[in-house]
GROMACS .gro file of N, CA and C in nm:
model
  354
    1VAL      N    1  -1.174  -1.278   0.763
    1VAL     CA    2  -1.101  -1.398   0.702
    1VAL      C    3  -1.179  -1.449   0.586
    2GLN      N    4  -1.141  -1.474   0.500
    2GLN     CA    5  -1.227  -1.542   0.385
    2GLN      C    6  -1.133  -1.672   0.308
    3LEU      N    7  -1.181  -1.791   0.285
    3LEU     CA    8  -1.119  -1.901   0.261
    3LEU      C    9  -1.204  -1.925   0.121
    4GLN      N   10  -1.118  -1.943   0.023
    4GLN     CA   11  -1.166  -1.983  -0.095
    4GLN      C   12  -1.145  -2.116  -0.153
    5ALA      N   13  -1.205  -2.216  -0.158
    5ALA     CA   14  -1.172  -2.365  -0.187
    5ALA      C   15  -1.203  -2.381  -0.349
    6SER      N   16  -1.126  -2.457  -0.404
    6SER     CA   17  -1.145  -2.495  -0.539
    6SER      C   18  -1.080  -2.608  -0.564
    7GLY      N   19  -1.119  -2.671  -0.697
    7GLY     CA   20  -1.038  -2.800  -0.742
    7GLY      C   21  -1.136  -2.921  -0.721
    8GLY      N   22  -1.238  -2.924  -0.677
    8GLY     CA   23  -1.333  -3.046  -0.707
    8GLY      C   24  -1.387  -3.090  -0.804
    9GLY      N   25  -1.427  -3.186  -0.825
    9GLY     CA   26  -1.474  -3.259  -0.960
    9GLY      C   27  -1.510  -3.403  -0.949
   10SER      N   28  -1.516  -3.454  -1.062
   10SER     CA   29  -1.583  -3.590  -1.066
   10SER      C   30  -1.446  -3.677  -1.126
   11VAL      N   31  -1.413  -3.773  -1.083
   11VAL     CA   32  -1.327  -3.894  -1.110
   11VAL      C   33  -1.355  -4.019  -1.092
   12ARG      N   34  -1.302  -4.105  -1.172
   12ARG     CA   35  -1.319  -4.257  -1.132
   12ARG      C   36  -1.229  -4.298  -1.030
   13HIS      N   37  -1.274  -4.429  -0.982
   13HIS     CA   38  -1.200  -4.479  -0.889
   13HIS      C   39  -1.067  -4.493  -0.935
   14GLY      N   40  -0.964  -4.490  -0.840
   14GLY     CA   41  -0.830  -4.480  -0.852
   14GLY      C   42  -0.760  -4.352  -0.930
   15GLY      N   43  -0.837  -4.220  -0.944
   15GLY     CA   44  -0.818  -4.120  -1.013
   15GLY      C   45  -0.763  -4.029  -0.882
   16SER      N   46  -0.718  -3.902  -0.941
   16SER     CA   47  -0.651  -3.791  -0.845
   16SER      C   48  -0.733  -3.658  -0.878
   17LEU      N   49  -0.727  -3.583  -0.762
   17LEU     CA   50  -0.778  -3.447  -0.769
   17LEU      C   51  -0.699  -3.373  -0.665
   18ARG      N   52  -0.670  -3.232  -0.706
   18ARG     CA   53  -0.587  -3.144  -0.606
   18ARG      C   54  -0.690  -3.033  -0.562
   19LEU      N   55  -0.705  -3.015  -0.419
   19LEU     CA   56  -0.808  -2.907  -0.392
   19LEU      C   57  -0.712  -2.809  -0.347
   20SER      N   58  -0.763  -2.675  -0.344
   20SER     CA   59  -0.688  -2.565  -0.301
   20SER      C   60  -0.781  -2.458  -0.209
   21CYS      N   61  -0.712  -2.398  -0.108
   21CYS     CA   62  -0.782  -2.318  -0.047
   21CYS      C   63  -0.686  -2.230  -0.028
   22ALA      N   64  -0.724  -2.092  -0.054
   22ALA     CA   65  -0.660  -1.943  -0.046
   22ALA      C   66  -0.726  -1.869   0.077
   23ALA      N   67  -0.677  -1.813   0.167
   23ALA     CA   68  -0.712  -1.743   0.267
   23ALA      C   69  -0.654  -1.603   0.259
   24SER      N   70  -0.777  -1.514   0.264
   24SER     CA   71  -0.755  -1.366   0.238
   24SER      C   72  -0.798  -1.313   0.358
   25ARG      N   73  -0.765  -1.176   0.368
   25ARG     CA   74  -0.829  -1.092   0.476
   25ARG      C   75  -0.807  -1.139   0.590
   26TYR      N   76  -0.707  -1.212   0.607
   26TYR     CA   77  -0.681  -1.256   0.745
   26TYR      C   78  -0.633  -1.173   0.833
   27ILE      N   79  -0.672  -1.182   0.978
   27ILE     CA   80  -0.617  -1.120   1.074
   27ILE      C   81  -0.543  -1.214   1.201
   28GLY      N   82  -0.475  -1.151   1.268
   28GLY     CA   83  -0.443  -1.239   1.374
   28GLY      C   84  -0.320  -1.336   1.340
   29ARG      N   85  -0.311  -1.418   1.422
   29ARG     CA   86  -0.219  -1.544   1.408
   29ARG      C   87  -0.279  -1.670   1.355
   30LEU      N   88  -0.219  -1.708   1.269
   30LEU     CA   89  -0.282  -1.869   1.215
   30LEU      C   90  -0.225  -1.942   1.328
   31ILE      N   91  -0.310  -2.046   1.337
   31ILE     CA   92  -0.292  -2.174   1.412
   31ILE      C   93  -0.310  -2.286   1.343
   32ILE      N   94  -0.377  -2.322   1.243
   32ILE     CA   95  -0.392  -2.449   1.190
   32ILE      C   96  -0.511  -2.411   1.078
   33MET      N   97  -0.458  -2.503   0.962
   33MET     CA   98  -0.550  -2.497   0.849
   33MET      C   99  -0.592  -2.656   0.799
   34GLY      N  100  -0.654  -2.689   0.727
   34GLY     CA  101  -0.705  -2.815   0.688
   34GLY      C  102  -0.838  -2.833   0.627
   35TRP      N  103  -0.866  -2.950   0.596
   35TRP     CA  104  -1.009  -3.004   0.513
   35TRP      C  105  -1.057  -3.090   0.599
   36TYR      N  106  -1.202  -3.073   0.577
   36TYR     CA  107  -1.271  -3.133   0.633
   36TYR      C  108  -1.394  -3.223   0.525
   37ARG      N  109  -1.456  -3.310   0.531
   37ARG     CA  110  -1.549  -3.349   0.431
   37ARG      C  111  -1.688  -3.399   0.501
   38GLN      N  112  -1.776  -3.384   0.433
   38GLN     CA  113  -1.924  -3.417   0.487
   38GLN      C  114  -1.999  -3.504   0.355
   39SER      N  115  -2.058  -3.602   0.400
   39SER     CA  116  -2.102  -3.702   0.278
   39SER      C  117  -2.262  -3.722   0.350
   40GLN      N  118  -2.342  -3.755   0.235
   40GLN     CA  119  -2.483  -3.791   0.297
   40GLN      C  120  -2.503  -3.872   0.398
   41GLU      N  121  -2.389  -3.955   0.424
   41GLU     CA  122  -2.398  -4.081   0.508
   41GLU      C  123  -2.344  -4.047   0.630
   42LYS      N  124  -2.248  -3.953   0.635
   42LYS     CA  125  -2.151  -3.902   0.768
   42LYS      C  126  -2.184  -3.812   0.799
   43GLN      N  127  -2.141  -3.751   0.926
   43GLN     CA  128  -2.116  -3.627   0.967
   43GLN      C  129  -1.991  -3.563   0.927
   44ARG      N  130  -1.971  -3.423   0.933
   44ARG     CA  131  -1.856  -3.380   0.892
   44ARG      C  132  -1.734  -3.441   0.966
   45GLU      N  133  -1.641  -3.465   0.888
   45GLU     CA  134  -1.521  -3.540   0.960
   45GLU      C  135  -1.399  -3.453   0.930
   46VAL      N  136  -1.288  -3.473   0.977
   46VAL     CA  137  -1.169  -3.422   0.937
   46VAL      C  138  -1.082  -3.525   0.840
   47VAL      N  139  -1.030  -3.453   0.747
   47VAL     CA  140  -0.941  -3.526   0.655
   47VAL      C  141  -0.801  -3.524   0.660
   48ALA      N  142  -0.763  -3.413   0.698
   48ALA     CA  143  -0.597  -3.361   0.687
   48ALA      C  144  -0.603  -3.223   0.747
   49THR      N  145  -0.473  -3.190   0.863
   49THR     CA  146  -0.468  -3.075   0.881
   49THR      C  147  -0.309  -3.044   0.887
   50ILE      N  148  -0.297  -2.906   0.876
   50ILE     CA  149  -0.147  -2.877   0.877
   50ILE      C  150  -0.144  -2.723   0.996
   51THR      N  151  -0.050  -2.752   1.087
   51THR     CA  152  -0.038  -2.648   1.172
   51THR      C  153   0.034  -2.523   1.117
   52ALA      N  154   0.058  -2.391   1.172
   52ALA     CA  155   0.130  -2.283   1.136
   52ALA      C  156   0.280  -2.333   1.133
   53SER      N  157   0.314  -2.423   1.202
   53SER     CA  158   0.449  -2.487   1.209
   53SER      C  159   0.515  -2.585   1.103
   54GLY      N  160   0.388  -2.627   1.060
   54GLY     CA  161   0.393  -2.729   0.947
   54GLY      C  162   0.384  -2.892   0.970
   55ILE      N  163   0.327  -2.884   1.107
   55ILE     CA  164   0.281  -3.052   1.152
   55ILE      C  165   0.180  -3.078   1.078
   56THR      N  166   0.179  -3.209   1.031
   56THR     CA  167   0.021  -3.240   0.944
   56THR      C  168  -0.007  -3.375   1.014
   57ALA      N  169  -0.139  -3.398   0.990
   57ALA     CA  170  -0.227  -3.498   1.077
   57ALA      C  171  -0.322  -3.521   0.947
   58TYR      N  172  -0.356  -3.684   0.953
   58TYR     CA  173  -0.453  -3.743   0.854
   58TYR      C  174  -0.525  -3.842   0.926
   59ALA      N  175  -0.668  -3.824   0.869
   59ALA     CA  176  -0.767  -3.921   0.911
   59ALA      C  177  -0.713  -4.064   0.872
   60ASP      N  178  -0.721  -4.178   0.929
   60ASP     CA  179  -0.674  -4.297   0.908
   60ASP      C  180  -0.729  -4.356   0.747
   61SER      N  181  -0.841  -4.310   0.728
   61SER     CA  182  -0.918  -4.336   0.579
   61SER      C  183  -0.827  -4.305   0.479
   62VAL      N  184  -0.747  -4.192   0.503
   62VAL     CA  185  -0.664  -4.118   0.386
   62VAL      C  186  -0.546  -4.138   0.390
   63LYS      N  187  -0.466  -4.164   0.506
   63LYS     CA  188  -0.326  -4.184   0.499
   63LYS      C  189  -0.272  -4.286   0.412
   64GLY      N  190  -0.160  -4.228   0.348
   64GLY     CA  191  -0.081  -4.289   0.206
   64GLY      C  192  -0.178  -4.263   0.101
   65ARG      N  193  -0.277  -4.186   0.083
   65ARG     CA  194  -0.340  -4.162  -0.018
   65ARG      C  195  -0.346  -4.020  -0.042
   66PHE      N  196  -0.374  -3.924   0.063
   66PHE     CA  197  -0.382  -3.762   0.076
   66PHE      C  198  -0.267  -3.708   0.105
   67THR      N  199  -0.234  -3.588   0.052
   67THR     CA  200  -0.132  -3.500   0.110
   67THR      C  201  -0.165  -3.374   0.096
   68ILE      N  202  -0.141  -3.317   0.245
   68ILE     CA  203  -0.161  -3.181   0.272
   68ILE      C  204  -0.060  -3.082   0.255
   69SER      N  205  -0.052  -2.977   0.203
   69SER     CA  206   0.063  -2.909   0.186
   69SER      C  207   0.029  -2.758   0.171
   70ARG      N  208   0.112  -2.677   0.182
   70ARG     CA  209   0.101  -2.545   0.200
   70ARG      C  210   0.219  -2.451   0.117
   71ASP      N  211   0.162  -2.297   0.100
   71ASP     CA  212   0.282  -2.232   0.029
   71ASP      C  213   0.357  -2.175   0.154
   72ASN      N  214   0.481  -2.101   0.122
   72ASN     CA  215   0.571  -2.066   0.224
   72ASN      C  216   0.484  -1.969   0.303
   73ALA      N  217   0.401  -1.891   0.244
   73ALA     CA  218   0.349  -1.776   0.335
   73ALA      C  219   0.220  -1.846   0.391
   74MET      N  220   0.177  -1.976   0.378
   74MET     CA  221   0.075  -2.028   0.430
   74MET      C  222  -0.069  -1.945   0.422
   75ASN      N  223  -0.060  -1.880   0.290
   75ASN     CA  224  -0.198  -1.838   0.252
   75ASN      C  225  -0.253  -1.931   0.171
   76THR      N  226  -0.226  -2.029   0.117
   76THR     CA  227  -0.276  -2.135   0.066
   76THR      C  228  -0.229  -2.277   0.088
   77ILE      N  229  -0.339  -2.329   0.110
   77ILE     CA  230  -0.320  -2.495   0.154
   77ILE      C  231  -0.372  -2.604   0.030
   78TYR      N  232  -0.319  -2.701   0.000
   78TYR     CA  233  -0.363  -2.789  -0.099
   78TYR      C  234  -0.388  -2.908  -0.055
   79LEU      N  235  -0.487  -3.006  -0.100
   79LEU     CA  236  -0.496  -3.140  -0.074
   79LEU      C  237  -0.471  -3.221  -0.193
   80GLN      N  238  -0.386  -3.291  -0.199
   80GLN     CA  239  -0.338  -3.389  -0.301
   80GLN      C  240  -0.422  -3.507  -0.259
   81MET      N  241  -0.512  -3.549  -0.362
   81MET     CA  242  -0.602  -3.671  -0.326
   81MET      C  243  -0.567  -3.779  -0.449
   82ASN      N  244  -0.504  -3.878  -0.401
   82ASN     CA  245  -0.467  -3.973  -0.504
   82ASN      C  246  -0.537  -4.102  -0.477
   83SER      N  247  -0.552  -4.219  -0.581
   83SER     CA  248  -0.616  -4.337  -0.553
   83SER      C  249  -0.739  -4.326  -0.484
   84LEU      N  250  -0.835  -4.215  -0.545
   84LEU     CA  251  -0.959  -4.213  -0.497
   84LEU      C  252  -1.055  -4.346  -0.497
   85GLU      N  253  -1.135  -4.322  -0.407
   85GLU     CA  254  -1.231  -4.411  -0.378
   85GLU      C  255  -1.361  -4.370  -0.363
   86PRO      N  256  -1.473  -4.465  -0.435
   86PRO     CA  257  -1.607  -4.407  -0.410
   86PRO      C  258  -1.653  -4.349  -0.231
   87GLU      N  259  -1.572  -4.419  -0.148
   87GLU     CA  260  -1.599  -4.367  -0.002
   87GLU      C  261  -1.553  -4.232   0.008
   88ASP      N  262  -1.447  -4.178  -0.081
   88ASP     CA  263  -1.418  -4.038  -0.055
   88ASP      C  264  -1.525  -3.926  -0.124
   89THR      N  265  -1.613  -3.950  -0.191
   89THR     CA  266  -1.719  -3.875  -0.228
   89THR      C  267  -1.784  -3.799  -0.121
   90ALA      N  268  -1.777  -3.672  -0.141
   90ALA     CA  269  -1.833  -3.595  -0.023
   90ALA      C  270  -1.801  -3.437  -0.054
   91VAL      N  271  -1.864  -3.338   0.013
   91VAL     CA  272  -1.831  -3.192   0.009
   91VAL      C  273  -1.712  -3.157   0.092
   92TYR      N  274  -1.604  -3.127   0.026
   92TYR     CA  275  -1.471  -3.089   0.117
   92TYR      C  276  -1.490  -2.951   0.152
   93TYR      N  277  -1.456  -2.908   0.292
   93TYR     CA  278  -1.450  -2.779   0.313
   93TYR      C  279  -1.326  -2.756   0.397
   94CYS      N  280  -1.275  -2.631   0.356
   94CYS     CA  281  -1.156  -2.567   0.400
   94CYS      C  282  -1.169  -2.528   0.537
   95TYR      N  283  -1.067  -2.513   0.613
   95TYR     CA  284  -1.110  -2.456   0.760
   95TYR      C  285  -0.981  -2.411   0.788
   96ALA      N  286  -0.976  -2.316   0.871
   96ALA     CA  287  -0.875  -2.231   0.948
   96ALA      C  288  -0.895  -2.174   1.064
   97ALA      N  289  -0.819  -2.184   1.171
   97ALA     CA  290  -0.827  -2.113   1.284
   97ALA      C  291  -0.738  -1.998   1.307
   98TYR      N  292  -0.773  -1.895   1.364
   98TYR     CA  293  -0.679  -1.804   1.374
   98TYR      C  294  -0.718  -1.706   1.516
   99TYR      N  295  -0.627  -1.693   1.589
   99TYR     CA  296  -0.615  -1.640   1.691
   99TYR      C  297  -0.611  -1.465   1.709
  100TYR      N  298  -0.725  -1.425   1.728
  100TYR     CA  299  -0.734  -1.263   1.734
  100TYR      C  300  -0.853  -1.255   1.830
  101ALA      N  301  -0.853  -1.107   1.903
  101ALA     CA  302  -0.956  -1.083   1.975
  101ALA      C  303  -0.949  -1.167   2.100
  102ASP      N  304  -0.838  -1.217   2.142
  102ASP     CA  305  -0.821  -1.289   2.250
  102ASP      C  306  -0.911  -1.437   2.256
  103ALA      N  307  -0.892  -1.473   2.121
  103ALA     CA  308  -0.986  -1.608   2.135
  103ALA      C  309  -0.932  -1.700   2.018
  104VAL      N  310  -0.946  -1.820   1.997
  104VAL     CA  311  -0.943  -1.896   1.863
  104VAL      C  312  -1.038  -1.854   1.807
  105ASN      N  313  -1.057  -1.833   1.657
  105ASN     CA  314  -1.182  -1.820   1.575
  105ASN      C  315  -1.156  -1.918   1.478
  106ASP      N  316  -1.269  -1.991   1.437
  106ASP     CA  317  -1.271  -2.066   1.329
  106ASP      C  318  -1.359  -2.011   1.210
  107HIS      N  319  -1.314  -2.059   1.105
  107HIS     CA  320  -1.364  -1.999   0.970
  107HIS      C  321  -1.356  -2.102   0.854
  108TRP      N  322  -1.465  -2.106   0.795
  108TRP     CA  323  -1.480  -2.219   0.693
  108TRP      C  324  -1.504  -2.154   0.550
  109GLY      N  325  -1.450  -2.217   0.454
  109GLY     CA  326  -1.470  -2.208   0.302
  109GLY      C  327  -1.612  -2.248   0.273
  110GLN      N  328  -1.651  -2.233   0.142
  110GLN     CA  329  -1.752  -2.260   0.095
  110GLN      C  330  -1.794  -2.410   0.061
  111GLY      N  331  -1.681  -2.474   0.047
  111GLY     CA  332  -1.704  -2.653   0.031
  111GLY      C  333  -1.698  -2.668  -0.147
  112THR      N  334  -1.622  -2.777  -0.151
  112THR     CA  335  -1.630  -2.798  -0.308
  112THR      C  336  -1.631  -2.948  -0.310
  113LEU      N  337  -1.743  -2.973  -0.418
  113LEU     CA  338  -1.777  -3.130  -0.419
  113LEU      C  339  -1.667  -3.219  -0.504
  114VAL      N  340  -1.660  -3.333  -0.445
  114VAL     CA  341  -1.586  -3.439  -0.482
  114VAL      C  342  -1.644  -3.569  -0.496
  115THR      N  343  -1.667  -3.592  -0.643
  115THR     CA  344  -1.733  -3.728  -0.677
  115THR      C  345  -1.654  -3.826  -0.741
  116VAL      N  346  -1.640  -3.933  -0.666
  116VAL     CA  347  -1.552  -4.050  -0.746
  116VAL      C  348  -1.645  -4.168  -0.771
  117SER      N  349  -1.654  -4.201  -0.887
  117SER     CA  350  -1.755  -4.308  -0.936
  117SER      C  351  -1.665  -4.435  -0.939
  118SER      N  352  -1.736  -4.554  -0.922
  118SER     CA  353  -1.699  -4.684  -0.928
  118SER      C  354  -1.669  -4.751  -1.084
   0.00000   0.00000   0.00000
């Protein structure tokens, strides 16, 4: 399974960015996809997730500002980030869990940097 993330960049406080994550060479059954982030001050934390059935979940810090979505084939997920704050500055990682070989297998993308200036 390969995850290719894109869409990071630099914006000012209050701006917007849209991240994309495309899955390829996947096998097995998709369980969940999502976004995590890691900054210099914090450990990696979950931002938003979407299950194969479309159920979404968000970290409290991004509720109402970020929206996770997917294409119909669930090959690509998106993270629309609005009202960005300097605290959102981090490397954002795409994540996916697939079930194959009788186990849940975790996969990570390469990370994309989001920088929000005040």
